[in-house]
mmCIF file of C-alpha atoms in Angstrom:
data_model
loop_
_atom_site.group_PDB
_atom_site.id
_atom_site.type_symbol
_atom_site.label_atom_id
_atom_site.label_comp_id
_atom_site.label_asym_id
_atom_site.label_seq_id
_atom_site.Cartn_x
_atom_site.Cartn_y
_atom_site.Cartn_z
ATOM 1 C CA MET U 8 14.004 -7.880 -11.658
ATOM 2 C CA LEU U 9 12.364 -4.660 -12.840
ATOM 3 C CA ASP U 10 8.955 -6.251 -12.196
ATOM 4 C CA SER U 11 9.860 -6.448 -8.494
ATOM 5 C CA LEU U 12 10.024 -2.643 -8.488
ATOM 6 C CA LEU U 13 7.505 -1.447 -11.061
ATOM 7 C CA VAL U 14 4.546 -3.732 -10.283
ATOM 8 C CA PRO U 15 4.569 -2.931 -6.527
ATOM 9 C CA THR U 16 4.925 0.783 -7.291
ATOM 10 C CA ALA U 17 1.916 0.799 -9.609
ATOM 11 C CA ILE U 18 -0.251 -1.435 -7.426
ATOM 12 C CA VAL U 19 0.333 0.521 -4.217
ATOM 13 C CA ALA U 20 0.028 3.919 -5.928
ATOM 14 C CA LEU U 21 -3.390 2.956 -7.271
ATOM 15 C CA ALA U 22 -4.519 1.222 -4.076
ATOM 16 C CA GLU U 23 -3.504 4.212 -1.958
ATOM 17 C CA ILE U 24 -5.783 6.688 -3.774
ATOM 18 C CA GLY U 25 -8.654 7.447 -1.401
ATOM 19 C CA ASP U 26 -7.100 5.309 1.349
ATOM 20 C CA LYS U 27 -7.199 6.438 4.975
ATOM 21 C CA THR U 28 -3.483 7.261 4.930
ATOM 22 C CA GLN U 29 -4.115 9.630 2.032
ATOM 23 C CA LEU U 30 -6.838 11.271 4.107
ATOM 24 C CA LEU U 31 -4.341 11.406 6.977
ATOM 25 C CA ALA U 32 -1.796 13.132 4.694
ATOM 26 C CA LEU U 33 -4.449 15.700 3.800
ATOM 27 C CA ILE U 34 -5.282 16.346 7.470
ATOM 28 C CA LEU U 35 -1.608 16.669 8.414
ATOM 29 C CA ALA U 36 -0.949 19.053 5.509
ATOM 30 C CA ALA U 37 -3.890 21.237 6.536
ATOM 31 C CA ARG U 38 -2.914 21.176 10.220
ATOM 32 C CA PHE U 39 0.815 21.801 10.011
ATOM 33 C CA ARG U 40 1.278 23.503 6.619
ATOM 34 C CA LYS U 41 4.851 22.171 6.544
ATOM 35 C CA PRO U 42 5.004 19.703 3.642
ATOM 36 C CA TRP U 43 8.636 18.554 3.847
ATOM 37 C CA PRO U 44 8.598 17.213 7.434
ATOM 38 C CA ILE U 45 5.304 15.476 6.596
ATOM 39 C CA ILE U 46 6.775 13.908 3.446
ATOM 40 C CA ALA U 47 9.876 12.815 5.399
ATOM 41 C CA GLY U 48 7.605 11.234 8.015
ATOM 42 C CA ILE U 49 5.673 9.378 5.296
ATOM 43 C CA VAL U 50 8.927 8.038 3.820
ATOM 44 C CA ALA U 51 10.292 6.878 7.189
ATOM 45 C CA ALA U 52 7.024 5.310 8.354
ATOM 46 C CA THR U 53 6.370 3.572 5.052
ATOM 47 C CA LEU U 54 9.895 2.184 4.774
ATOM 48 C CA ALA U 55 9.710 0.785 8.317
ATOM 49 C CA ASN U 56 6.203 -0.609 7.899
ATOM 50 C CA HIS U 57 6.729 -2.070 4.437
ATOM 51 C CA ALA U 58 10.142 -3.519 5.338
ATOM 52 C CA ALA U 59 8.464 -5.459 8.145
ATOM 53 C CA ALA U 60 5.586 -6.475 5.853
ATOM 54 C CA GLY U 61 8.007 -7.480 3.102
ATOM 55 C CA ALA U 62 10.045 -9.585 5.518
ATOM 56 C CA VAL U 63 6.863 -11.363 6.612
ATOM 57 C CA GLY U 64 5.916 -11.956 2.979
ATOM 58 C CA ALA U 65 9.344 -13.345 2.075
ATOM 59 C CA TRP U 66 9.349 -15.547 5.184
ATOM 60 C CA PHE U 67 5.776 -16.693 4.533
ATOM 61 C CA GLY U 68 6.660 -17.560 0.955
ATOM 62 C CA SER U 69 9.472 -19.861 2.070
ATOM 63 C CA PHE U 70 7.045 -22.276 3.790
ATOM 64 C CA PHE U 71 5.000 -23.254 0.778
ATOM 65 C CA SER U 72 5.562 -24.910 -2.554
ATOM 66 C CA ASN U 73 5.261 -22.662 -5.592
ATOM 67 C CA ALA U 74 1.821 -24.067 -6.433
ATOM 68 C CA VAL U 75 0.384 -23.575 -2.921
ATOM 69 C CA LEU U 76 1.922 -20.111 -2.635
ATOM 70 C CA HIS U 77 0.377 -19.039 -5.939
ATOM 71 C CA TRP U 78 -3.061 -20.330 -4.893
ATOM 72 C CA ILE U 79 -2.777 -18.382 -1.625
ATOM 73 C CA LEU U 80 -1.610 -15.306 -3.528
ATOM 74 C CA ALA U 81 -4.488 -15.618 -6.010
ATOM 75 C CA ALA U 82 -7.038 -15.702 -3.187
ATOM 76 C CA SER U 83 -5.300 -12.836 -1.386
ATOM 77 C CA PHE U 84 -5.105 -10.666 -4.497
ATOM 78 C CA ALA U 85 -8.787 -11.317 -5.265
ATOM 79 C CA ALA U 86 -9.766 -10.412 -1.678
ATOM 80 C CA THR U 87 -7.624 -7.267 -1.816
ATOM 81 C CA ALA U 88 -9.267 -6.309 -5.126
ATOM 82 C CA LEU U 89 -12.674 -6.432 -3.450
ATOM 83 C CA TRP U 90 -11.344 -4.575 -0.388
ATOM 84 C CA THR U 91 -9.942 -1.842 -2.653
ATOM 85 C CA LEU U 92 -13.441 -1.070 -3.922
ATOM 86 C CA VAL U 93 -14.541 -0.043 -0.407
ATOM 87 C CA PRO U 94 -13.669 3.593 0.404
ATOM 88 C CA ASP U 95 -11.652 4.156 3.584
ATOM 89 C CA LYS U 96 -12.581 6.578 6.355
ATOM 90 C CA MET U 97 -10.175 8.353 8.690
ATOM 91 C CA ASP U 98 -10.096 7.112 12.307
ATOM 92 C CA ASP U 99 -10.294 9.804 15.006
ATOM 93 C CA ASP U 100 -7.447 8.167 16.977
ATOM 94 C CA GLU U 101 -5.027 8.641 14.078
ATOM 95 C CA ALA U 102 -5.952 12.312 13.676
ATOM 96 C CA SER U 103 -5.638 13.013 17.433
ATOM 97 C CA THR U 104 -1.943 12.024 17.433
ATOM 98 C CA ALA U 105 -1.215 15.342 15.713
ATOM 99 C CA ARG U 106 -1.916 17.264 18.917
ATOM 100 C CA LYS U 107 1.033 15.717 20.775
ATOM 101 C CA PHE U 108 4.033 16.035 18.436
ATOM 102 C CA GLY U 109 5.427 18.144 15.588
ATOM 103 C CA PRO U 110 4.824 17.398 11.904
ATOM 104 C CA PHE U 111 7.606 14.828 11.346
ATOM 105 C CA LEU U 112 7.040 12.722 14.465
ATOM 106 C CA THR U 113 3.251 12.987 14.160
ATOM 107 C CA THR U 114 3.410 11.794 10.557
ATOM 108 C CA LEU U 115 5.880 9.019 11.391
ATOM 109 C CA ILE U 116 3.724 7.633 14.210
ATOM 110 C CA ALA U 117 0.344 8.188 12.548
ATOM 111 C CA PHE U 118 1.368 6.721 9.175
ATOM 112 C CA PHE U 119 3.075 3.715 10.747
ATOM 113 C CA LEU U 120 -0.029 2.943 12.813
ATOM 114 C CA ALA U 121 -2.464 3.695 9.976
ATOM 115 C CA GLU U 122 -0.636 1.258 7.696
ATOM 116 C CA MET U 123 -0.967 -1.632 10.176
ATOM 117 C CA GLY U 124 -3.328 -4.108 8.536
ATOM 118 C CA ASP U 125 -4.076 -1.661 5.720
ATOM 119 C CA LYS U 126 -4.552 -2.951 2.177
ATOM 120 C CA THR U 127 -1.201 -1.531 1.049
ATOM 121 C CA GLN U 128 0.577 -3.368 3.866
ATOM 122 C CA VAL U 129 -1.243 -6.580 2.939
ATOM 123 C CA ALA U 130 -0.298 -5.946 -0.707
ATOM 124 C CA THR U 131 3.342 -5.555 0.359
ATOM 125 C CA VAL U 132 3.230 -8.931 2.143
ATOM 126 C CA MET U 133 1.734 -10.578 -0.957
ATOM 127 C CA LEU U 134 4.111 -8.885 -3.393
ATOM 128 C CA ALA U 135 7.157 -9.806 -1.280
ATOM 129 C CA ALA U 136 5.977 -13.419 -1.276
ATOM 130 C CA GLN U 137 5.620 -13.337 -5.056
ATOM 131 C CA TYR U 138 8.702 -11.406 -6.203
ATOM 132 C CA PRO U 139 12.273 -12.505 -5.423
ATOM 133 C CA ASP U 140 13.866 -9.072 -4.912
ATOM 134 C CA LEU U 141 12.600 -8.084 -1.452
ATOM 135 C CA TRP U 142 14.272 -4.668 -1.311
ATOM 136 C CA LEU U 143 12.966 -3.720 -4.742
ATOM 137 C CA VAL U 144 9.449 -4.634 -3.593
ATOM 138 C CA ILE U 145 9.872 -2.467 -0.472
ATOM 139 C CA ILE U 146 11.262 0.434 -2.499
ATOM 140 C CA GLY U 147 8.442 -0.019 -5.024
ATOM 141 C CA THR U 148 5.657 -0.052 -2.441
ATOM 142 C CA THR U 149 7.200 2.955 -0.704
ATOM 143 C CA ALA U 150 7.440 4.788 -4.040
ATOM 144 C CA GLY U 151 3.783 3.946 -4.668
ATOM 145 C CA MET U 152 2.837 5.478 -1.314
ATOM 146 C CA LEU U 153 4.794 8.616 -2.178
ATOM 147 C CA ILE U 154 3.267 8.886 -5.660
ATOM 148 C CA ALA U 155 -0.185 8.880 -4.071
ATOM 149 C CA ASN U 156 0.503 10.950 -0.949
ATOM 150 C CA VAL U 157 3.074 13.618 -1.859
ATOM 151 C CA PRO U 158 0.719 15.439 -4.277
ATOM 152 C CA VAL U 159 -1.943 15.469 -1.555
ATOM 153 C CA VAL U 160 0.492 16.957 0.940
ATOM 154 C CA LEU U 161 1.698 19.553 -1.563
ATOM 155 C CA ALA U 162 -1.647 20.474 -3.086
ATOM 156 C CA GLY U 163 -3.939 19.944 -0.108
ATOM 157 C CA ASN U 164 -7.670 19.812 -0.742
ATOM 158 C CA PHE U 165 -7.383 20.842 -4.383
ATOM 159 C CA ALA U 166 -5.905 17.528 -5.573
ATOM 160 C CA ALA U 167 -8.075 15.324 -3.378
ATOM 161 C CA ASP U 168 -11.292 17.032 -4.475
ATOM 162 C CA LYS U 169 -10.473 16.759 -8.191
ATOM 163 C CA LEU U 170 -9.481 13.075 -8.378
ATOM 164 C CA PRO U 171 -12.050 10.564 -9.679
ATOM 165 C CA LEU U 172 -11.725 8.290 -6.633
ATOM 166 C CA THR U 173 -14.294 5.731 -7.770
ATOM 167 C CA LEU U 174 -12.518 5.255 -11.104
ATOM 168 C CA ILE U 175 -9.126 5.021 -9.408
ATOM 169 C CA ARG U 176 -10.419 2.444 -6.896
ATOM 170 C CA ARG U 177 -11.809 0.417 -9.809
ATOM 171 C CA LEU U 178 -8.472 0.588 -11.619
ATOM 172 C CA ALA U 179 -6.648 -0.547 -8.485
ATOM 173 C CA ALA U 180 -9.139 -3.385 -7.980
ATOM 174 C CA SER U 181 -8.682 -4.380 -11.627
ATOM 175 C CA ALA U 182 -4.913 -4.469 -11.156
ATOM 176 C CA PHE U 183 -5.312 -6.754 -8.123
ATOM 177 C CA PHE U 184 -7.698 -8.981 -10.102
ATOM 178 C CA VAL U 185 -5.130 -9.215 -12.918
ATOM 179 C CA LEU U 186 -2.504 -10.241 -10.347
ATOM 180 C CA ALA U 187 -4.969 -12.841 -9.015
ATOM 181 C CA ILE U 188 -5.457 -14.262 -12.516
ATOM 182 C CA VAL U 189 -1.698 -14.366 -13.106
ATOM 183 C CA ALA U 190 -1.254 -16.137 -9.738
ATOM 184 C CA VAL U 191 -3.958 -18.687 -10.689
ATOM 185 C CA TYR U 192 -2.197 -19.332 -13.989
ATOM 186 C CA LYS U 193 1.170 -19.758 -12.225
ATOM 187 C CA ALA U 194 -0.454 -22.062 -9.658
ATOM 188 C CA MET U 195 -1.923 -24.181 -12.451
ATOM 189 C CA GLN U 196 1.492 -24.295 -14.147
ATOM 190 C CA SER U 197 3.235 -25.289 -10.904
ATOM 191 C CA SER U 198 0.611 -27.964 -10.303
ATOM 192 C CA GLY U 199 1.150 -29.358 -13.820
ATOM 193 C CA TRP U 200 -2.403 -28.562 -14.929
ATOM 194 C CA VAL U 201 -1.273 -26.444 -17.912
#
């Protein structure tokens, strides 16, 4: 049960370092200089986005046998590991939302939209398909987002400039590769190959 919380937290926290939503948090912190409404917006947007992603993952997982699901998860984790190695860039559309609303609503809308199809949302789908405790996965992925983004909001440029982003991306990719290997092993077990 604890794995359903701790693994998603660690995976998403690592995957989020250098991600476009972290860049968005930095831009919002510099623009508004009001960290608490920004942090509240991140929490609300991430919970909504990852709850939807988790529901899709749990639903998706119900259609396949354990063996097939683990093969799909292995391929997805391996693809996400490779995707994690590619640095994200901030889209101008996401930054322009800040002109229309205050810090909370801007963060809520921008983070929700920025997470659509993002690697952490994909990771949430995969983790929800793999782990039985859906709400723990959602809480874990949300906690991972906060671990990565709250320091950026609070410290601004200082924290982002000092982090070894390449090393962190490699660690996150390694974690996804380990999950892919575990999924392959579980798929082989479910298939009766080991």
